[in-house]
Coordinates of C-alpha atoms in Angstrom, one line a residue:
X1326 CA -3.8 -2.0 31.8
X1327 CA -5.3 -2.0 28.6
X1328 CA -4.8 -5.1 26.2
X1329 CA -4.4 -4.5 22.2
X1330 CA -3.9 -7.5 19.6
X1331 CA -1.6 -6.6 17.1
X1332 CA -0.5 -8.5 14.0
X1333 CA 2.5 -8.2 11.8
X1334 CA 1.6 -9.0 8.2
X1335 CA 3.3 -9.3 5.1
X1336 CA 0.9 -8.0 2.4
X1337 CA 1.0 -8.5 -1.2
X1338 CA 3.3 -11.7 -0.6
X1339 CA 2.6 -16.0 0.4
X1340 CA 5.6 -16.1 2.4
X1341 CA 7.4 -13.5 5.1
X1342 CA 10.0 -11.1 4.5
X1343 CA 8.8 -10.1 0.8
X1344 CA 6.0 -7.9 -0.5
X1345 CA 4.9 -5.0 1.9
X1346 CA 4.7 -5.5 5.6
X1347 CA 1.9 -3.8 7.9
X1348 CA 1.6 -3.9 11.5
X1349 CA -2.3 -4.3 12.3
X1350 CA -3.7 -3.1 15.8
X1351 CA -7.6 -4.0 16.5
X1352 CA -8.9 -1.7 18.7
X1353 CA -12.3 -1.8 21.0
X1354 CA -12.5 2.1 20.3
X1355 CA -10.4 5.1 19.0
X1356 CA -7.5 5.9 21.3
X1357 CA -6.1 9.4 20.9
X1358 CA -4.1 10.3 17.8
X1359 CA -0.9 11.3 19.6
X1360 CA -1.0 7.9 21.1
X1361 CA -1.9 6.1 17.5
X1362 CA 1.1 8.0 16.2
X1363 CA 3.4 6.9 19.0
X1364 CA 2.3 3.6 18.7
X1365 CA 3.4 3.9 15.0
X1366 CA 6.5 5.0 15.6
X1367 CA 7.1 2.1 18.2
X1368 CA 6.0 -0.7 15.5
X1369 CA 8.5 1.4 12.9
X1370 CA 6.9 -0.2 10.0
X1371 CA 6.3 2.0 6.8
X1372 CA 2.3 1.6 8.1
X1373 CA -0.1 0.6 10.5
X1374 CA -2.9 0.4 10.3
X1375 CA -6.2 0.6 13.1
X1376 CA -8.9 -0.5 13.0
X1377 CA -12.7 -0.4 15.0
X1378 CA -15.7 -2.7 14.2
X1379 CA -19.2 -1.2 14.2
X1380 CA -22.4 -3.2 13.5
X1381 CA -22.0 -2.2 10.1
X1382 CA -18.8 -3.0 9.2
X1383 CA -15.0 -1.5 10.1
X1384 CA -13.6 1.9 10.1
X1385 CA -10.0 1.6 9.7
X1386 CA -6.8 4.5 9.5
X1387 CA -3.4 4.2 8.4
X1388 CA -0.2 6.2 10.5
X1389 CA 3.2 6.1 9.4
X1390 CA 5.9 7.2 11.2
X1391 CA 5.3 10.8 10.6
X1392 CA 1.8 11.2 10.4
X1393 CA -1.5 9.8 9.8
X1394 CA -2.3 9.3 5.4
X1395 CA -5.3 9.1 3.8
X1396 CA -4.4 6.3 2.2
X1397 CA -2.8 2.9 2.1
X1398 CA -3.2 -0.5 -0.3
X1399 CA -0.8 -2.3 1.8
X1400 CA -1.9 -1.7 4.8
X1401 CA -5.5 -1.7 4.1
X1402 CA -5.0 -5.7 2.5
X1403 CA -3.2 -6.6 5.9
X1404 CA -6.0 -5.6 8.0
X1405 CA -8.8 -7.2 5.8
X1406 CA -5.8 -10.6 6.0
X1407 CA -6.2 -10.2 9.7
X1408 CA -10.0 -10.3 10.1
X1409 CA -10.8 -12.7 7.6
X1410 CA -7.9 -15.6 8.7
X1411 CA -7.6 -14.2 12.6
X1412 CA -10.6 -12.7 13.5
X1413 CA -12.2 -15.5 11.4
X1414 CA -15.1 -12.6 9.9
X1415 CA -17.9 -15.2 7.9
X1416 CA -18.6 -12.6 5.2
X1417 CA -16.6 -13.1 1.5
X1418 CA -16.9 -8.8 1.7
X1419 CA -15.0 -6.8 4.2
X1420 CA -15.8 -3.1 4.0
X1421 CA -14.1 -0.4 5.5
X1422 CA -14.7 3.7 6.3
X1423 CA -11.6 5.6 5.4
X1424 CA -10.4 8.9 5.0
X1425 CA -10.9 8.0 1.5
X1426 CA -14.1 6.8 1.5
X1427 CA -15.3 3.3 1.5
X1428 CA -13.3 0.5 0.7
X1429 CA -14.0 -2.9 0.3
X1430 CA -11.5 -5.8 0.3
X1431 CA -13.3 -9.7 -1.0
X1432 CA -11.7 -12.8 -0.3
X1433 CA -11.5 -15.7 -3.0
X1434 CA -9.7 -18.5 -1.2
X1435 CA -5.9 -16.8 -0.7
X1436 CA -6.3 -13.6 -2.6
X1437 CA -7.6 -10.8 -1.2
X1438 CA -8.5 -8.0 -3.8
X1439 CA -8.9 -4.3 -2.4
X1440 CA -11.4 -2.5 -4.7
X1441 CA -10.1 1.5 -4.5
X1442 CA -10.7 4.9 -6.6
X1443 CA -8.8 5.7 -10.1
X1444 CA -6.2 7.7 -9.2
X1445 CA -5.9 10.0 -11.7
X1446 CA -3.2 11.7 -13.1
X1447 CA -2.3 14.4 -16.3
X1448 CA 0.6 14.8 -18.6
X1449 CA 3.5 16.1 -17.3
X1450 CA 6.9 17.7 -17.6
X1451 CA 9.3 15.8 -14.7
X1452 CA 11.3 18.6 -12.3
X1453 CA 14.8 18.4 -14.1
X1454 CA 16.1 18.0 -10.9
X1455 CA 13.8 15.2 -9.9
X1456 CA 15.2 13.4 -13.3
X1457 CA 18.5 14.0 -12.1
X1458 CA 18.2 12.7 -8.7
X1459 CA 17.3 9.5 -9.9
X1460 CA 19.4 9.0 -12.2
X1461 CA 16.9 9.3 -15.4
X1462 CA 18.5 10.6 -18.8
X1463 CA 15.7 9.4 -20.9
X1464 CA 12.2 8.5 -20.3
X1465 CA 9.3 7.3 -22.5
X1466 CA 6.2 9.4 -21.2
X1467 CA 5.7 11.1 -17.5
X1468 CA 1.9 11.9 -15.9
X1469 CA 1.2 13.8 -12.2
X1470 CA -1.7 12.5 -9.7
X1471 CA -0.9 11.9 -6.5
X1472 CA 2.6 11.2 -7.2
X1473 CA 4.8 10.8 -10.4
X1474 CA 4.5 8.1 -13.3
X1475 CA 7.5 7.8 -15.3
X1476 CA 7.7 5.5 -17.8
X1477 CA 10.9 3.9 -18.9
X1478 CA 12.4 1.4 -21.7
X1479 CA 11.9 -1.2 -20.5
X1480 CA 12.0 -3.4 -16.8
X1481 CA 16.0 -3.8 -16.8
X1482 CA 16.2 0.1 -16.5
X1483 CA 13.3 -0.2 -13.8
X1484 CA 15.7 -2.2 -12.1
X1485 CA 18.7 -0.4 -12.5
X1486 CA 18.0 3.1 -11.0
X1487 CA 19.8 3.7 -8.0
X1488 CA 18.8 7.0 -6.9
X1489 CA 19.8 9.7 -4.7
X1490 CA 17.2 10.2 -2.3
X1491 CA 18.9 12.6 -0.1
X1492 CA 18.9 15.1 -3.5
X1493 CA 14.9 14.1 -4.3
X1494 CA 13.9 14.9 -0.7
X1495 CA 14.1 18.9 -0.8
X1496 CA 11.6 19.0 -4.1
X1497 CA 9.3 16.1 -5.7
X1498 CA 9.4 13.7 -3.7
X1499 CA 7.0 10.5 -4.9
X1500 CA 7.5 8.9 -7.4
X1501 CA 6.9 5.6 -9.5
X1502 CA 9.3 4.5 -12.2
X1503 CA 7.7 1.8 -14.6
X1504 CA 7.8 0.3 -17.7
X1505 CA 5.8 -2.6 -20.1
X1506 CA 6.7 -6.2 -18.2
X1507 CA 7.8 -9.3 -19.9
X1508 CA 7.1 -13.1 -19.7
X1509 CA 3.9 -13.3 -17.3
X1510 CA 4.0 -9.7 -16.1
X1511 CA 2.2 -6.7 -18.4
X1512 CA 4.2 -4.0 -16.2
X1513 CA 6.4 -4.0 -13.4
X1514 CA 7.5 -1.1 -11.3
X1515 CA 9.4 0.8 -8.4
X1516 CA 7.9 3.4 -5.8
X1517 CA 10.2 5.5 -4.0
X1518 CA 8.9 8.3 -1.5
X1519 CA 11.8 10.6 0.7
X1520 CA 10.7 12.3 3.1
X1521 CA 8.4 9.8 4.2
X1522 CA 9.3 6.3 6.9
X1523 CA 10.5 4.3 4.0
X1524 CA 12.4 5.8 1.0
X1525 CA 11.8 2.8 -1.6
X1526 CA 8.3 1.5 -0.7
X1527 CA 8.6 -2.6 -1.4
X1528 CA 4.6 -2.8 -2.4
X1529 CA 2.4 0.0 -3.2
X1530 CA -1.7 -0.1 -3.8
X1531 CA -1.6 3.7 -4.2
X1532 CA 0.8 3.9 -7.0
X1533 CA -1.4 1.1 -8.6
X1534 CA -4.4 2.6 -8.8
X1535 CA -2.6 5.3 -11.0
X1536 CA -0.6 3.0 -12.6
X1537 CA -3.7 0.1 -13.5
X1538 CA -5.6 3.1 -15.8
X1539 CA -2.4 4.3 -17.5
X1540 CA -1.1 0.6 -18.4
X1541 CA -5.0 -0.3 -18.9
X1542 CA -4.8 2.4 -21.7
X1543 CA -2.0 1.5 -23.4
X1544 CA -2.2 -2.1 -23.5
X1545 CA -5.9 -2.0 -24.1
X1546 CA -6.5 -5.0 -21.4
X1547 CA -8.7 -4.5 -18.2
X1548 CA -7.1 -7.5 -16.4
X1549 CA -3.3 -7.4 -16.2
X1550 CA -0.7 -9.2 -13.4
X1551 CA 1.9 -6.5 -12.5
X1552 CA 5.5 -7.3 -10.1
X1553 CA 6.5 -4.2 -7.7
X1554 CA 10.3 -5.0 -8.6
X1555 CA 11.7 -3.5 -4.8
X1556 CA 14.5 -5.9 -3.1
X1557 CA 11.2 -7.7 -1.7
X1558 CA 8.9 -7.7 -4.4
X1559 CA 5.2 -8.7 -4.8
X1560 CA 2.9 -9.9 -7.4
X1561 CA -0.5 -7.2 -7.5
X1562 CA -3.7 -8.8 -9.6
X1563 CA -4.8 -5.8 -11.7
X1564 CA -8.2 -5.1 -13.1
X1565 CA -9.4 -1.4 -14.4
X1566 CA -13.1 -0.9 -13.8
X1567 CA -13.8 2.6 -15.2
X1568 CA -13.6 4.5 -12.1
X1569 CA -12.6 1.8 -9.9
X1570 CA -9.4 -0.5 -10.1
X1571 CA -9.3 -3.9 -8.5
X1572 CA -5.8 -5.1 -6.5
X1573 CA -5.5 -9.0 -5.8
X1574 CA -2.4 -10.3 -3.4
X1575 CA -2.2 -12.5 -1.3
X1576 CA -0.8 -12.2 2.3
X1577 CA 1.5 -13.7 4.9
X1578 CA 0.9 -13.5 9.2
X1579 CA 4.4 -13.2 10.6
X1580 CA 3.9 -11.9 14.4
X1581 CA 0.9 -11.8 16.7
X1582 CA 0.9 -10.5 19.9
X1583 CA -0.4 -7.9 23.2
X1584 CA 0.1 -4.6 23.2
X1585 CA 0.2 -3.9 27.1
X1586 CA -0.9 0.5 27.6
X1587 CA -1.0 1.7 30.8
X1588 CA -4.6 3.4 32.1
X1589 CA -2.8 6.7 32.2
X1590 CA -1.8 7.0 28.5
X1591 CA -5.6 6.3 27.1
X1592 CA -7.1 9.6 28.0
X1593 CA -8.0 11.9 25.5

């Protein structure tokens, strides 16, 4: 019988149940991916995330439900929460060999900041039946990357779309709705992805790092404090570094436990 740790963390948040919740398993070795994606689908959380430590640092993956991604914020902040506070790692730098290259995540007492790749994106026209799914009749500007950036008015109308996902899920299906911030925020935003585990992602690091260069543009500021406006909600620490863009959070442990596999499932 083979023992796993696993952790359930809320990312991006200093209390449970708000920001963006990962489970973490630390493995010895890589297990099969058949059985990483089963074990994915048992935890049923939008991502987890694995990870292996070698003498020069971690290499870490990210399944959802469906499938393994080549990228996860969340996830990736969850796993550094775990081995600098459980697996009580000395070093201020964790670094980490993804599918998307190295990342590194650095501690400064509570927040953890994930340093990731620009994601870029291009102006764009939005599908009108994208538009239409989510209930958009005007927008200010829209780009393409890796997903959609629409920007609207202003955060109330952020707030306010209600979309049909089962419409969006046939065609363009990622998307981030945003729009300039107010009081201590600079902008605030929604992610929503059908087709995928979880339709309206709470937290998202991926959409940031499209989102830090496009509001780091038009506000002129490098620094900038952005709120993911989902029914959870999180705070993200911004900073736009060229090519680079930093993401601060903070993070909350609320499970740990043993994952108990049987000898016969571990082969490859």
């Amino acid at each position: 019988m083979r023992e796993i740790d696993i952790y359930l963390v809320d990312a991006f948040s200093e209390r449970p149940f708000e920001g963006n919740a990962a489970a973490v398993c630390v493995l010895e070795n890589w297990l099969p991916d058949p059985l990483l994606l089963k074990m994915a689908q048992q935890h049923n959380q939008s991502e987890t995330a694995f990870v292996v430590q070698h003498p020069s640092g971690f290499e870490l993956r990210w399944f959802t439900t469906r499938q393994e991604v080549n990228l996860c914020g969340h996830a990736t902040l969850a796993t550094a929460y775990v081995i600098f506070q459980q697996l009580n790692y000395p070093e201020r730098i964790v670094r980490f060999e993804t599918a998307s290259g190295q990342l590194t995540v650095t501690r400064d007492g509570e927040w953890l900041t994930l340093d990731f790749p620009v994601g870029e994106t291009q102006p764009a026209t939005p599908p009108a039946g994208m538009l239409q799914a989510l209930g958009i009749t005007d927008y200010v500007s829209a780009r393409k990357g890796r997903a959609w950036v629409i920007e609207l008015k202003n955060r109330q109308q952020v707030e306010a779309v209600t979309p049909n996902i089962s419409a969006m899920i046939p065609g363009e299906h990622k998307v981030a709705i945003t729009a300039r911030g107010d009081g201590e925020y600079d902008f605030v935003s929604r992610f929503f992805s059908p087709g995928e585990a979880v339709w309206e992602d709470p937290v998202t690091g991926s959409s940031h790092t499209m989102l830090i260069p496009y509001w780091g543009e038009k506000l002129g500021k490098t620094q900038m404090l952005a709120r993911q406006v989902s029914a959870r909600g999180g705070d993200v620490r911004c900073e736009w570094q060229g090519s680079r863009v930093l993401m601060g959070g903070k993070a909350s442990l609320y499970l740990k436990g043993t994952l108990f596999l049987p000898e016969v499932t571990l082969g490859r």
